[in-house]
């Protein structure tokens, strides 16, 4: 049984149109993905492919104009709104993209304290010894200057605030970590340390969904890579599949991403991803950019298939 199971999930947003009308914009379409205990799954793809919306859907923090369809299960049970509320901040944590998630009115040290339950209510440890331990951890593990715990978020640089976000999310015993682009602007040494911490948490049994546009770093730390394109996972591959000219990869877009890396010849992919809401009538959303496209690719929408130990949405993958 997977720790997190996402089956046929679609997310759309309702927007006003004209004076009285409205329209729906599809951002994620029919997504399937699973994460096991002890596993790091990196979700990679261009901006606008639906990666961050997926994080919000799992955490239960989608905007009110969003509509979610499909099924998300955690530990074999549906991840309902009530369960999300109960688990969030304890077993289920988010390392968000924006540092604005930090409480601007609370000192950093207090925000990093693990959440505990007291008579059913969530609160944070506040004892002197915990505060001292936190200060030590911020200095040694996250390489923040001594005294950071006594500062407010507005007194931190962007890179420092990101490290505090990491510390906040991982201070308890999380079982499922959703990390949404947690590393931009982080010093390479701290990046390496972050990756080491992810692995340490995974070795302790946590599942980690790591959203990133940095394929190279993802390949150094993840177990599997899920590739997003236009709101769907077009391939899920083992890290070892990313080798040579990409001949072990299954989807033309994944191969293009791999071959666009500087170390692989920097071969750019022409064209751009369809915008959210841009209508892809019946065929493959990648057809206009795909050098392997055939007539059937414009008529039939590829479904997710298991091939060679991975998953792919391509009619012609073998
Ligand atoms: S289904 Fe066709 S267009 Fe889509 S990725 Fe496969 S070969 Fe290319």
PDB file of C-alpha atoms and ligand atoms in Angstrom:
ATOM      1  CA  UNK A   1       0.000   0.000   0.000  1.00  0.00           C
ATOM      2  CA  UNK A   2       1.390   3.387  -0.989  1.00  0.00           C
ATOM      3  CA  UNK A   3       1.720   6.139   1.603  1.00  0.00           C
ATOM      4  CA  UNK A   4       0.090   8.608  -0.788  1.00  0.00           C
ATOM      5  CA  UNK A   5      -2.049   7.538  -3.715  1.00  0.00           C
ATOM      6  CA  UNK A   6      -3.399  10.031  -6.222  1.00  0.00           C
ATOM      7  CA  UNK A   7      -5.920   8.563  -8.651  1.00  0.00           C
ATOM      8  CA  UNK A   8      -7.575  10.391 -11.512  1.00  0.00           C
ATOM      9  CA  UNK A   9      -7.214  13.803  -9.868  1.00  0.00           C
ATOM     10  CA  UNK A  10      -8.283  16.884 -11.795  1.00  0.00           C
ATOM     11  CA  UNK A  11      -8.283  20.462 -10.515  1.00  0.00           C
ATOM     12  CA  UNK A  12     -10.027  23.358 -12.222  1.00  0.00           C
ATOM     13  CA  UNK A  13     -10.569  26.978 -11.242  1.00  0.00           C
ATOM     14  CA  UNK A  14     -13.778  28.962 -11.678  1.00  0.00           C
ATOM     15  CA  UNK A  15     -13.249  32.445 -13.080  1.00  0.00           C
ATOM     16  CA  UNK A  16     -15.654  35.264 -13.839  1.00  0.00           C
ATOM     17  CA  UNK A  17     -16.325  35.913 -17.486  1.00  0.00           C
ATOM     18  CA  UNK A  18     -18.183  39.004 -18.635  1.00  0.00           C
ATOM     19  CA  UNK A  19     -20.783  40.560 -16.367  1.00  0.00           C
ATOM     20  CA  UNK A  20     -22.635  37.477 -15.222  1.00  0.00           C
ATOM     21  CA  UNK A  21     -20.897  34.444 -16.674  1.00  0.00           C
ATOM     22  CA  UNK A  22     -18.062  32.263 -15.501  1.00  0.00           C
ATOM     23  CA  UNK A  23     -15.731  29.687 -16.966  1.00  0.00           C
ATOM     24  CA  UNK A  24     -13.631  26.819 -15.669  1.00  0.00           C
ATOM     25  CA  UNK A  25      -9.906  26.544 -16.307  1.00  0.00           C
ATOM     26  CA  UNK A  26      -8.412  23.059 -16.052  1.00  0.00           C
ATOM     27  CA  UNK A  27      -4.991  23.107 -14.400  1.00  0.00           C
ATOM     28  CA  UNK A  28      -4.535  19.406 -13.545  1.00  0.00           C
ATOM     29  CA  UNK A  29      -6.157  16.693 -15.614  1.00  0.00           C
ATOM     30  CA  UNK A  30      -6.620  13.079 -14.646  1.00  0.00           C
ATOM     31  CA  UNK A  31      -3.407  12.779 -12.634  1.00  0.00           C
ATOM     32  CA  UNK A  32      -2.172   9.467 -11.195  1.00  0.00           C
ATOM     33  CA  UNK A  33       0.815   9.326  -8.857  1.00  0.00           C
ATOM     34  CA  UNK A  34       1.882   7.394  -5.764  1.00  0.00           C
ATOM     35  CA  UNK A  35       4.579   7.794  -3.118  1.00  0.00           C
ATOM     36  CA  UNK A  36       5.778   5.000  -0.872  1.00  0.00           C
ATOM     37  CA  UNK A  37       7.199   5.194   2.630  1.00  0.00           C
ATOM     38  CA  UNK A  38      10.908   5.964   2.509  1.00  0.00           C
ATOM     39  CA  UNK A  39      10.724   7.271  -1.039  1.00  0.00           C
ATOM     40  CA  UNK A  40      11.614  10.635  -2.561  1.00  0.00           C
ATOM     41  CA  UNK A  41       9.626  11.400  -5.698  1.00  0.00           C
ATOM     42  CA  UNK A  42      10.665  14.544  -7.552  1.00  0.00           C
ATOM     43  CA  UNK A  43       8.015  16.220  -9.686  1.00  0.00           C
ATOM     44  CA  UNK A  44       9.663  18.155 -12.501  1.00  0.00           C
ATOM     45  CA  UNK A  45       8.238  20.246 -15.318  1.00  0.00           C
ATOM     46  CA  UNK A  46       8.023  23.773 -16.623  1.00  0.00           C
ATOM     47  CA  UNK A  47       6.180  26.575 -14.812  1.00  0.00           C
ATOM     48  CA  UNK A  48       2.442  26.301 -15.344  1.00  0.00           C
ATOM     49  CA  UNK A  49       2.421  22.505 -15.568  1.00  0.00           C
ATOM     50  CA  UNK A  50       0.324  22.212 -12.383  1.00  0.00           C
ATOM     51  CA  UNK A  51       3.045  21.198  -9.904  1.00  0.00           C
ATOM     52  CA  UNK A  52       2.236  23.721  -7.164  1.00  0.00           C
ATOM     53  CA  UNK A  53      -1.515  23.179  -7.536  1.00  0.00           C
ATOM     54  CA  UNK A  54      -0.878  19.502  -6.839  1.00  0.00           C
ATOM     55  CA  UNK A  55       0.894  20.461  -3.595  1.00  0.00           C
ATOM     56  CA  UNK A  56      -2.070  22.613  -2.556  1.00  0.00           C
ATOM     57  CA  UNK A  57      -4.524  19.820  -3.394  1.00  0.00           C
ATOM     58  CA  UNK A  58      -2.693  17.314  -1.186  1.00  0.00           C
ATOM     59  CA  UNK A  59      -2.413  19.789   1.683  1.00  0.00           C
ATOM     60  CA  UNK A  60      -6.063  20.871   1.370  1.00  0.00           C
ATOM     61  CA  UNK A  61      -5.200  24.523   0.800  1.00  0.00           C
ATOM     62  CA  UNK A  62      -6.607  25.093  -2.674  1.00  0.00           C
ATOM     63  CA  UNK A  63      -8.283  28.479  -3.200  1.00  0.00           C
ATOM     64  CA  UNK A  64     -12.039  28.526  -2.737  1.00  0.00           C
ATOM     65  CA  UNK A  65     -12.688  28.847  -6.486  1.00  0.00           C
ATOM     66  CA  UNK A  66     -10.947  25.512  -7.121  1.00  0.00           C
ATOM     67  CA  UNK A  67     -12.777  22.264  -7.801  1.00  0.00           C
ATOM     68  CA  UNK A  68     -11.024  18.961  -7.121  1.00  0.00           C
ATOM     69  CA  UNK A  69     -12.181  15.681  -8.647  1.00  0.00           C
ATOM     70  CA  UNK A  70     -10.690  12.219  -8.256  1.00  0.00           C
ATOM     71  CA  UNK A  71      -9.264  10.516  -5.200  1.00  0.00           C
ATOM     72  CA  UNK A  72      -6.316  11.223  -2.906  1.00  0.00           C
ATOM     73  CA  UNK A  73      -5.573   8.543  -0.293  1.00  0.00           C
ATOM     74  CA  UNK A  74      -3.123   8.651   2.589  1.00  0.00           C
ATOM     75  CA  UNK A  75      -2.183   5.383   4.315  1.00  0.00           C
ATOM     76  CA  UNK A  76      -4.976   3.608   2.473  1.00  0.00           C
ATOM     77  CA  UNK A  77      -7.760   5.971   3.592  1.00  0.00           C
ATOM     78  CA  UNK A  78      -9.272   8.874   1.655  1.00  0.00           C
ATOM     79  CA  UNK A  79      -7.507  12.126   2.501  1.00  0.00           C
ATOM     80  CA  UNK A  80     -10.653  14.066   3.382  1.00  0.00           C
ATOM     81  CA  UNK A  81     -10.772  17.713   4.402  1.00  0.00           C
ATOM     82  CA  UNK A  82     -11.107  16.623   8.042  1.00  0.00           C
ATOM     83  CA  UNK A  83      -8.032  14.370   7.812  1.00  0.00           C
ATOM     84  CA  UNK A  84      -6.023  17.089   6.066  1.00  0.00           C
ATOM     85  CA  UNK A  85      -6.891  19.481   8.887  1.00  0.00           C
ATOM     86  CA  UNK A  86      -5.980  16.910  11.528  1.00  0.00           C
ATOM     87  CA  UNK A  87      -2.690  15.812   9.928  1.00  0.00           C
ATOM     88  CA  UNK A  88      -1.463  19.150   8.593  1.00  0.00           C
ATOM     89  CA  UNK A  89       1.566  20.505  10.454  1.00  0.00           C
ATOM     90  CA  UNK A  90       2.220  17.138  12.103  1.00  0.00           C
ATOM     91  CA  UNK A  91       2.313  14.037   9.871  1.00  0.00           C
ATOM     92  CA  UNK A  92       1.609  16.032   6.722  1.00  0.00           C
ATOM     93  CA  UNK A  93       3.812  19.079   6.185  1.00  0.00           C
ATOM     94  CA  UNK A  94       4.455  21.575   3.422  1.00  0.00           C
ATOM     95  CA  UNK A  95       7.708  23.333   2.669  1.00  0.00           C
ATOM     96  CA  UNK A  96       6.203  26.140   0.600  1.00  0.00           C
ATOM     97  CA  UNK A  97       7.636  28.067  -2.303  1.00  0.00           C
ATOM     98  CA  UNK A  98       6.948  31.458  -0.758  1.00  0.00           C
ATOM     99  CA  UNK A  99       8.594  32.667   2.428  1.00  0.00           C
ATOM    100  CA  UNK A 100       5.407  34.637   3.120  1.00  0.00           C
ATOM    101  CA  UNK A 101       4.131  31.445   4.817  1.00  0.00           C
ATOM    102  CA  UNK A 102       6.186  32.459   7.873  1.00  0.00           C
ATOM    103  CA  UNK A 103       4.180  34.317  10.507  1.00  0.00           C
ATOM    104  CA  UNK A 104       5.512  37.910  10.328  1.00  0.00           C
ATOM    105  CA  UNK A 105       4.538  38.607  13.937  1.00  0.00           C
ATOM    106  CA  UNK A 106       6.179  35.574  15.550  1.00  0.00           C
ATOM    107  CA  UNK A 107       9.865  35.154  16.321  1.00  0.00           C
ATOM    108  CA  UNK A 108      11.598  32.555  14.168  1.00  0.00           C
ATOM    109  CA  UNK A 109      12.574  30.315  17.097  1.00  0.00           C
ATOM    110  CA  UNK A 110       8.948  29.867  18.126  1.00  0.00           C
ATOM    111  CA  UNK A 111       7.859  29.017  14.598  1.00  0.00           C
ATOM    112  CA  UNK A 112      10.401  26.217  14.410  1.00  0.00           C
ATOM    113  CA  UNK A 113       9.103  24.419  17.520  1.00  0.00           C
ATOM    114  CA  UNK A 114       7.431  21.050  16.768  1.00  0.00           C
ATOM    115  CA  UNK A 115       3.640  21.002  16.892  1.00  0.00           C
ATOM    116  CA  UNK A 116       2.178  18.916  19.732  1.00  0.00           C
ATOM    117  CA  UNK A 117      -1.389  18.106  20.707  1.00  0.00           C
ATOM    118  CA  UNK A 118      -2.670  19.363  24.014  1.00  0.00           C
ATOM    119  CA  UNK A 119      -6.264  18.387  24.862  1.00  0.00           C
ATOM    120  CA  UNK A 120      -6.895  17.898  21.134  1.00  0.00           C
ATOM    121  CA  UNK A 121      -5.575  21.361  20.211  1.00  0.00           C
ATOM    122  CA  UNK A 122      -2.373  21.927  18.262  1.00  0.00           C
ATOM    123  CA  UNK A 123       0.307  24.032  19.901  1.00  0.00           C
ATOM    124  CA  UNK A 124       4.099  24.328  19.841  1.00  0.00           C
ATOM    125  CA  UNK A 125       6.669  23.432  22.485  1.00  0.00           C
ATOM    126  CA  UNK A 126       7.694  26.624  24.257  1.00  0.00           C
ATOM    127  CA  UNK A 127       9.956  25.487  27.101  1.00  0.00           C
ATOM    128  CA  UNK A 128      13.361  27.103  27.600  1.00  0.00           C
ATOM    129  CA  UNK A 129      15.221  23.853  26.864  1.00  0.00           C
ATOM    130  CA  UNK A 130      13.339  23.377  23.588  1.00  0.00           C
ATOM    131  CA  UNK A 131      14.089  26.960  22.573  1.00  0.00           C
ATOM    132  CA  UNK A 132      17.791  26.377  23.311  1.00  0.00           C
ATOM    133  CA  UNK A 133      17.799  23.151  21.289  1.00  0.00           C
ATOM    134  CA  UNK A 134      16.076  24.944  18.420  1.00  0.00           C
ATOM    135  CA  UNK A 135      18.639  27.747  18.427  1.00  0.00           C
ATOM    136  CA  UNK A 136      21.430  25.154  18.314  1.00  0.00           C
ATOM    137  CA  UNK A 137      19.728  23.315  15.443  1.00  0.00           C
ATOM    138  CA  UNK A 138      19.234  26.517  13.425  1.00  0.00           C
ATOM    139  CA  UNK A 139      22.919  27.293  13.797  1.00  0.00           C
ATOM    140  CA  UNK A 140      24.425  23.852  13.261  1.00  0.00           C
ATOM    141  CA  UNK A 141      22.032  22.128  10.900  1.00  0.00           C
ATOM    142  CA  UNK A 142      20.717  25.039   8.854  1.00  0.00           C
ATOM    143  CA  UNK A 143      23.865  27.176   9.071  1.00  0.00           C
ATOM    144  CA  UNK A 144      22.000  30.250  10.246  1.00  0.00           C
ATOM    145  CA  UNK A 145      23.790  32.887  12.335  1.00  0.00           C
ATOM    146  CA  UNK A 146      23.588  32.578  16.104  1.00  0.00           C
ATOM    147  CA  UNK A 147      20.586  34.518  17.422  1.00  0.00           C
ATOM    148  CA  UNK A 148      18.369  33.819  14.384  1.00  0.00           C
ATOM    149  CA  UNK A 149      15.708  32.295  16.630  1.00  0.00           C
ATOM    150  CA  UNK A 150      15.229  35.688  18.290  1.00  0.00           C
ATOM    151  CA  UNK A 151      14.598  37.475  14.999  1.00  0.00           C
ATOM    152  CA  UNK A 152      11.351  38.158  13.163  1.00  0.00           C
ATOM    153  CA  UNK A 153      10.973  36.983   9.536  1.00  0.00           C
ATOM    154  CA  UNK A 154      11.344  40.516   8.111  1.00  0.00           C
ATOM    155  CA  UNK A 155      14.871  40.638   9.584  1.00  0.00           C
ATOM    156  CA  UNK A 156      16.004  37.632   7.496  1.00  0.00           C
ATOM    157  CA  UNK A 157      17.375  37.507   3.964  1.00  0.00           C
ATOM    158  CA  UNK A 158      15.460  35.430   1.406  1.00  0.00           C
ATOM    159  CA  UNK A 159      17.910  32.519   1.659  1.00  0.00           C
ATOM    160  CA  UNK A 160      17.766  32.547   5.472  1.00  0.00           C
ATOM    161  CA  UNK A 161      13.960  32.589   5.437  1.00  0.00           C
ATOM    162  CA  UNK A 162      13.968  29.533   3.135  1.00  0.00           C
ATOM    163  CA  UNK A 163      16.171  27.639   5.557  1.00  0.00           C
ATOM    164  CA  UNK A 164      13.816  28.592   8.396  1.00  0.00           C
ATOM    165  CA  UNK A 165      10.887  27.224   6.362  1.00  0.00           C
ATOM    166  CA  UNK A 166      12.758  23.927   5.995  1.00  0.00           C
ATOM    167  CA  UNK A 167      13.426  23.847   9.731  1.00  0.00           C
ATOM    168  CA  UNK A 168       9.779  24.639  10.507  1.00  0.00           C
ATOM    169  CA  UNK A 169       8.452  21.805   8.370  1.00  0.00           C
ATOM    170  CA  UNK A 170      10.870  19.125   9.497  1.00  0.00           C
ATOM    171  CA  UNK A 171      11.029  19.895  13.211  1.00  0.00           C
ATOM    172  CA  UNK A 172       8.464  17.238  14.213  1.00  0.00           C
ATOM    173  CA  UNK A 173       8.091  13.687  12.918  1.00  0.00           C
ATOM    174  CA  UNK A 174       6.483  14.276   9.506  1.00  0.00           C
ATOM    175  CA  UNK A 175       5.453  11.194   7.530  1.00  0.00           C
ATOM    176  CA  UNK A 176       4.622  12.935   4.284  1.00  0.00           C
ATOM    177  CA  UNK A 177       6.540  16.038   3.220  1.00  0.00           C
ATOM    178  CA  UNK A 178       5.429  18.148   0.285  1.00  0.00           C
ATOM    179  CA  UNK A 179       8.350  20.375  -0.692  1.00  0.00           C
ATOM    180  CA  UNK A 180       7.319  22.980  -3.254  1.00  0.00           C
ATOM    181  CA  UNK A 181      10.464  24.434  -4.884  1.00  0.00           C
ATOM    182  CA  UNK A 182      12.257  24.590  -1.523  1.00  0.00           C
ATOM    183  CA  UNK A 183      15.739  25.295  -2.834  1.00  0.00           C
ATOM    184  CA  UNK A 184      15.941  28.410  -5.091  1.00  0.00           C
ATOM    185  CA  UNK A 185      18.418  30.942  -3.763  1.00  0.00           C
ATOM    186  CA  UNK A 186      19.968  28.503  -1.326  1.00  0.00           C
ATOM    187  CA  UNK A 187      23.738  28.336  -1.072  1.00  0.00           C
ATOM    188  CA  UNK A 188      25.149  25.122  -2.666  1.00  0.00           C
ATOM    189  CA  UNK A 189      26.371  23.848   0.701  1.00  0.00           C
ATOM    190  CA  UNK A 190      22.951  24.326   2.256  1.00  0.00           C
ATOM    191  CA  UNK A 191      21.360  22.759  -0.819  1.00  0.00           C
ATOM    192  CA  UNK A 192      23.518  19.670  -0.309  1.00  0.00           C
ATOM    193  CA  UNK A 193      22.573  19.651   3.359  1.00  0.00           C
ATOM    194  CA  UNK A 194      18.872  19.949   2.434  1.00  0.00           C
ATOM    195  CA  UNK A 195      19.180  16.960   0.134  1.00  0.00           C
ATOM    196  CA  UNK A 196      20.957  15.022   2.879  1.00  0.00           C
ATOM    197  CA  UNK A 197      18.107  15.846   5.293  1.00  0.00           C
ATOM    198  CA  UNK A 198      15.512  14.693   2.777  1.00  0.00           C
ATOM    199  CA  UNK A 199      17.326  11.374   2.500  1.00  0.00           C
ATOM    200  CA  UNK A 200      17.624  11.108   6.273  1.00  0.00           C
ATOM    201  CA  UNK A 201      13.865  11.709   6.662  1.00  0.00           C
ATOM    202  CA  UNK A 202      13.140   9.167   3.926  1.00  0.00           C
ATOM    203  CA  UNK A 203      15.418   6.630   5.633  1.00  0.00           C
ATOM    204  CA  UNK A 204      13.303   7.147   8.761  1.00  0.00           C
ATOM    205  CA  UNK A 205      10.233   6.163   6.724  1.00  0.00           C
ATOM    206  CA  UNK A 206       8.879   9.501   5.480  1.00  0.00           C
ATOM    207  CA  UNK A 207       7.613   9.895   1.927  1.00  0.00           C
ATOM    208  CA  UNK A 208       8.704  13.077   0.162  1.00  0.00           C
ATOM    209  CA  UNK A 209       7.081  14.739  -2.814  1.00  0.00           C
ATOM    210  CA  UNK A 210       9.629  17.237  -4.013  1.00  0.00           C
ATOM    211  CA  UNK A 211       8.464  19.755  -6.601  1.00  0.00           C
ATOM    212  CA  UNK A 212      11.260  21.337  -8.584  1.00  0.00           C
ATOM    213  CA  UNK A 213      12.220  22.641 -12.013  1.00  0.00           C
ATOM    214  CA  UNK A 214      15.848  21.629 -11.367  1.00  0.00           C
ATOM    215  CA  UNK A 215      16.178  18.234 -13.065  1.00  0.00           C
ATOM    216  CA  UNK A 216      19.899  17.967 -12.337  1.00  0.00           C
ATOM    217  CA  UNK A 217      19.497  18.340  -8.564  1.00  0.00           C
ATOM    218  CA  UNK A 218      16.420  16.103  -8.576  1.00  0.00           C
ATOM    219  CA  UNK A 219      18.484  13.327 -10.132  1.00  0.00           C
ATOM    220  CA  UNK A 220      21.031  13.528  -7.328  1.00  0.00           C
ATOM    221  CA  UNK A 221      18.554  13.029  -4.500  1.00  0.00           C
ATOM    222  CA  UNK A 222      15.284  11.446  -5.678  1.00  0.00           C
ATOM    223  CA  UNK A 223      14.344   7.798  -6.184  1.00  0.00           C
ATOM    224  CA  UNK A 224      11.815   8.423  -8.928  1.00  0.00           C
ATOM    225  CA  UNK A 225      11.108  11.365 -11.194  1.00  0.00           C
ATOM    226  CA  UNK A 226       7.559  12.271 -12.223  1.00  0.00           C
ATOM    227  CA  UNK A 227       7.517  14.532 -15.269  1.00  0.00           C
ATOM    228  CA  UNK A 228       4.618  16.979 -15.589  1.00  0.00           C
ATOM    229  CA  UNK A 229       3.417  18.535 -18.802  1.00  0.00           C
ATOM    230  CA  UNK A 230       0.272  20.640 -19.209  1.00  0.00           C
ATOM    231  CA  UNK A 231      -1.315  19.432 -15.963  1.00  0.00           C
ATOM    232  CA  UNK A 232      -0.609  15.712 -16.271  1.00  0.00           C
ATOM    233  CA  UNK A 233       2.232  13.361 -15.379  1.00  0.00           C
ATOM    234  CA  UNK A 234       3.464  12.200 -18.765  1.00  0.00           C
ATOM    235  CA  UNK A 235       6.108   9.876 -17.337  1.00  0.00           C
ATOM    236  CA  UNK A 236       7.303   8.465 -14.034  1.00  0.00           C
ATOM    237  CA  UNK A 237      10.790   7.014 -14.296  1.00  0.00           C
ATOM    238  CA  UNK A 238      13.513   5.653 -12.039  1.00  0.00           C
ATOM    239  CA  UNK A 239      16.478   7.970 -11.617  1.00  0.00           C
ATOM    240  CA  UNK A 240      18.678   5.338 -13.319  1.00  0.00           C
ATOM    241  CA  UNK A 241      16.612   5.722 -16.513  1.00  0.00           C
ATOM    242  CA  UNK A 242      18.178   9.152 -17.030  1.00  0.00           C
ATOM    243  CA  UNK A 243      21.331   8.063 -18.770  1.00  0.00           C
ATOM    244  CA  UNK A 244      23.083   8.228 -22.165  1.00  0.00           C
ATOM    245  CA  UNK A 245      20.957   9.901 -24.819  1.00  0.00           C
ATOM    246  CA  UNK A 246      17.788   9.169 -22.881  1.00  0.00           C
ATOM    247  CA  UNK A 247      17.148   5.874 -24.677  1.00  0.00           C
ATOM    248  CA  UNK A 248      15.726   4.303 -21.490  1.00  0.00           C
ATOM    249  CA  UNK A 249      13.223   7.129 -21.052  1.00  0.00           C
ATOM    250  CA  UNK A 250       9.712   6.529 -22.339  1.00  0.00           C
ATOM    251  CA  UNK A 251       8.167   9.884 -23.259  1.00  0.00           C
ATOM    252  CA  UNK A 252       9.470  12.296 -25.926  1.00  0.00           C
ATOM    253  CA  UNK A 253       9.061  15.246 -23.518  1.00  0.00           C
ATOM    254  CA  UNK A 254      11.168  13.564 -20.812  1.00  0.00           C
ATOM    255  CA  UNK A 255      13.841  12.820 -23.408  1.00  0.00           C
ATOM    256  CA  UNK A 256      13.730  16.452 -24.539  1.00  0.00           C
ATOM    257  CA  UNK A 257      14.099  17.694 -20.933  1.00  0.00           C
ATOM    258  CA  UNK A 258      17.075  15.361 -20.443  1.00  0.00           C
ATOM    259  CA  UNK A 259      18.766  16.390 -23.683  1.00  0.00           C
ATOM    260  CA  UNK A 260      18.213  20.092 -22.938  1.00  0.00           C
ATOM    261  CA  UNK A 261      20.502  19.895 -19.891  1.00  0.00           C
ATOM    262  CA  UNK A 262      23.887  21.619 -20.395  1.00  0.00           C
ATOM    263  CA  UNK A 263      25.771  18.379 -19.704  1.00  0.00           C
ATOM    264  CA  UNK A 264      23.778  16.634 -22.465  1.00  0.00           C
ATOM    265  CA  UNK A 265      24.406  19.081 -25.272  1.00  0.00           C
ATOM    266  CA  UNK A 266      21.816  21.734 -24.414  1.00  0.00           C
ATOM    267  CA  UNK A 267      19.432  20.804 -27.253  1.00  0.00           C
ATOM    268  CA  UNK A 268      16.451  23.152 -26.840  1.00  0.00           C
ATOM    269  CA  UNK A 269      12.887  21.986 -27.406  1.00  0.00           C
ATOM    270  CA  UNK A 270      10.973  24.196 -29.818  1.00  0.00           C
ATOM    271  CA  UNK A 271       7.553  25.629 -28.988  1.00  0.00           C
ATOM    272  CA  UNK A 272       5.892  26.050 -25.625  1.00  0.00           C
ATOM    273  CA  UNK A 273       3.598  24.187 -23.288  1.00  0.00           C
ATOM    274  CA  UNK A 274      -0.158  24.862 -23.736  1.00  0.00           C
ATOM    275  CA  UNK A 275      -1.393  27.449 -21.257  1.00  0.00           C
ATOM    276  CA  UNK A 276      -3.716  26.339 -18.454  1.00  0.00           C
ATOM    277  CA  UNK A 277      -7.224  26.307 -19.878  1.00  0.00           C
ATOM    278  CA  UNK A 278      -6.031  26.235 -23.473  1.00  0.00           C
ATOM    279  CA  UNK A 279      -8.232  23.662 -25.074  1.00  0.00           C
ATOM    280  CA  UNK A 280      -6.568  20.400 -26.114  1.00  0.00           C
ATOM    281  CA  UNK A 281      -9.534  18.777 -27.801  1.00  0.00           C
ATOM    282  CA  UNK A 282      -8.940  15.066 -28.013  1.00  0.00           C
ATOM    283  CA  UNK A 283      -5.315  14.284 -28.712  1.00  0.00           C
ATOM    284  CA  UNK A 284      -1.999  14.333 -26.903  1.00  0.00           C
ATOM    285  CA  UNK A 285      -1.145  17.696 -25.285  1.00  0.00           C
ATOM    286  CA  UNK A 286       2.459  17.328 -26.521  1.00  0.00           C
ATOM    287  CA  UNK A 287       1.562  16.597 -30.163  1.00  0.00           C
ATOM    288  CA  UNK A 288       2.420  20.039 -31.561  1.00  0.00           C
ATOM    289  CA  UNK A 289       6.004  19.774 -30.262  1.00  0.00           C
ATOM    290  CA  UNK A 290       6.598  16.080 -30.703  1.00  0.00           C
ATOM    291  CA  UNK A 291       8.833  14.836 -33.511  1.00  0.00           C
ATOM    292  CA  UNK A 292       7.307  11.340 -33.166  1.00  0.00           C
ATOM    293  CA  UNK A 293       3.685  12.495 -33.525  1.00  0.00           C
ATOM    294  CA  UNK A 294       1.394  10.648 -35.905  1.00  0.00           C
ATOM    295  CA  UNK A 295      -2.181  11.315 -36.980  1.00  0.00           C
ATOM    296  CA  UNK A 296      -3.488   9.121 -34.166  1.00  0.00           C
ATOM    297  CA  UNK A 297      -1.729  11.397 -31.640  1.00  0.00           C
ATOM    298  CA  UNK A 298      -4.086  14.256 -32.572  1.00  0.00           C
ATOM    299  CA  UNK A 299      -7.176  12.047 -32.228  1.00  0.00           C
ATOM    300  CA  UNK A 300      -6.614   9.964 -29.145  1.00  0.00           C
ATOM    301  CA  UNK A 301      -5.669  11.105 -25.644  1.00  0.00           C
ATOM    302  CA  UNK A 302      -2.908   8.852 -24.269  1.00  0.00           C
ATOM    303  CA  UNK A 303      -3.702   7.079 -20.997  1.00  0.00           C
ATOM    304  CA  UNK A 304      -1.089   6.241 -18.367  1.00  0.00           C
ATOM    305  CA  UNK A 305       0.519   2.844 -19.099  1.00  0.00           C
ATOM    306  CA  UNK A 306       3.105   0.742 -17.290  1.00  0.00           C
ATOM    307  CA  UNK A 307       6.191   0.135 -19.410  1.00  0.00           C
ATOM    308  CA  UNK A 308       9.601  -1.218 -18.356  1.00  0.00           C
ATOM    309  CA  UNK A 309       9.066  -0.494 -14.675  1.00  0.00           C
ATOM    310  CA  UNK A 310       7.838   3.051 -15.248  1.00  0.00           C
ATOM    311  CA  UNK A 311       4.682   4.835 -16.352  1.00  0.00           C
ATOM    312  CA  UNK A 312       4.058   6.836 -19.494  1.00  0.00           C
ATOM    313  CA  UNK A 313       1.296   8.672 -21.365  1.00  0.00           C
ATOM    314  CA  UNK A 314       2.325   8.178 -24.966  1.00  0.00           C
ATOM    315  CA  UNK A 315       0.568   6.161 -27.642  1.00  0.00           C
ATOM    316  CA  UNK A 316       3.822   5.022 -29.207  1.00  0.00           C
ATOM    317  CA  UNK A 317       6.045   4.388 -26.165  1.00  0.00           C
ATOM    318  CA  UNK A 318       7.597   0.926 -26.071  1.00  0.00           C
TER     319      UNK A 318
HETATM  320  S1  LIG B   1       1.291  10.304 -28.009  1.00  0.00           S
HETATM  321 FE1  LIG B   1       2.184  10.933 -29.944  1.00  0.00          FE
HETATM  322  S2  LIG B   1       2.410  13.162 -29.759  1.00  0.00           S
HETATM  323 FE2  LIG B   1       2.097  12.359 -27.710  1.00  0.00          FE
HETATM  324  S3  LIG B   1       4.144  12.060 -26.929  1.00  0.00           S
HETATM  325 FE3  LIG B   1       3.501  10.116 -27.811  1.00  0.00          FE
HETATM  326  S4  LIG B   1       4.269  10.151 -29.924  1.00  0.00           S
HETATM  327 FE4  LIG B   1       4.353  12.260 -29.172  1.00  0.00          FE
END
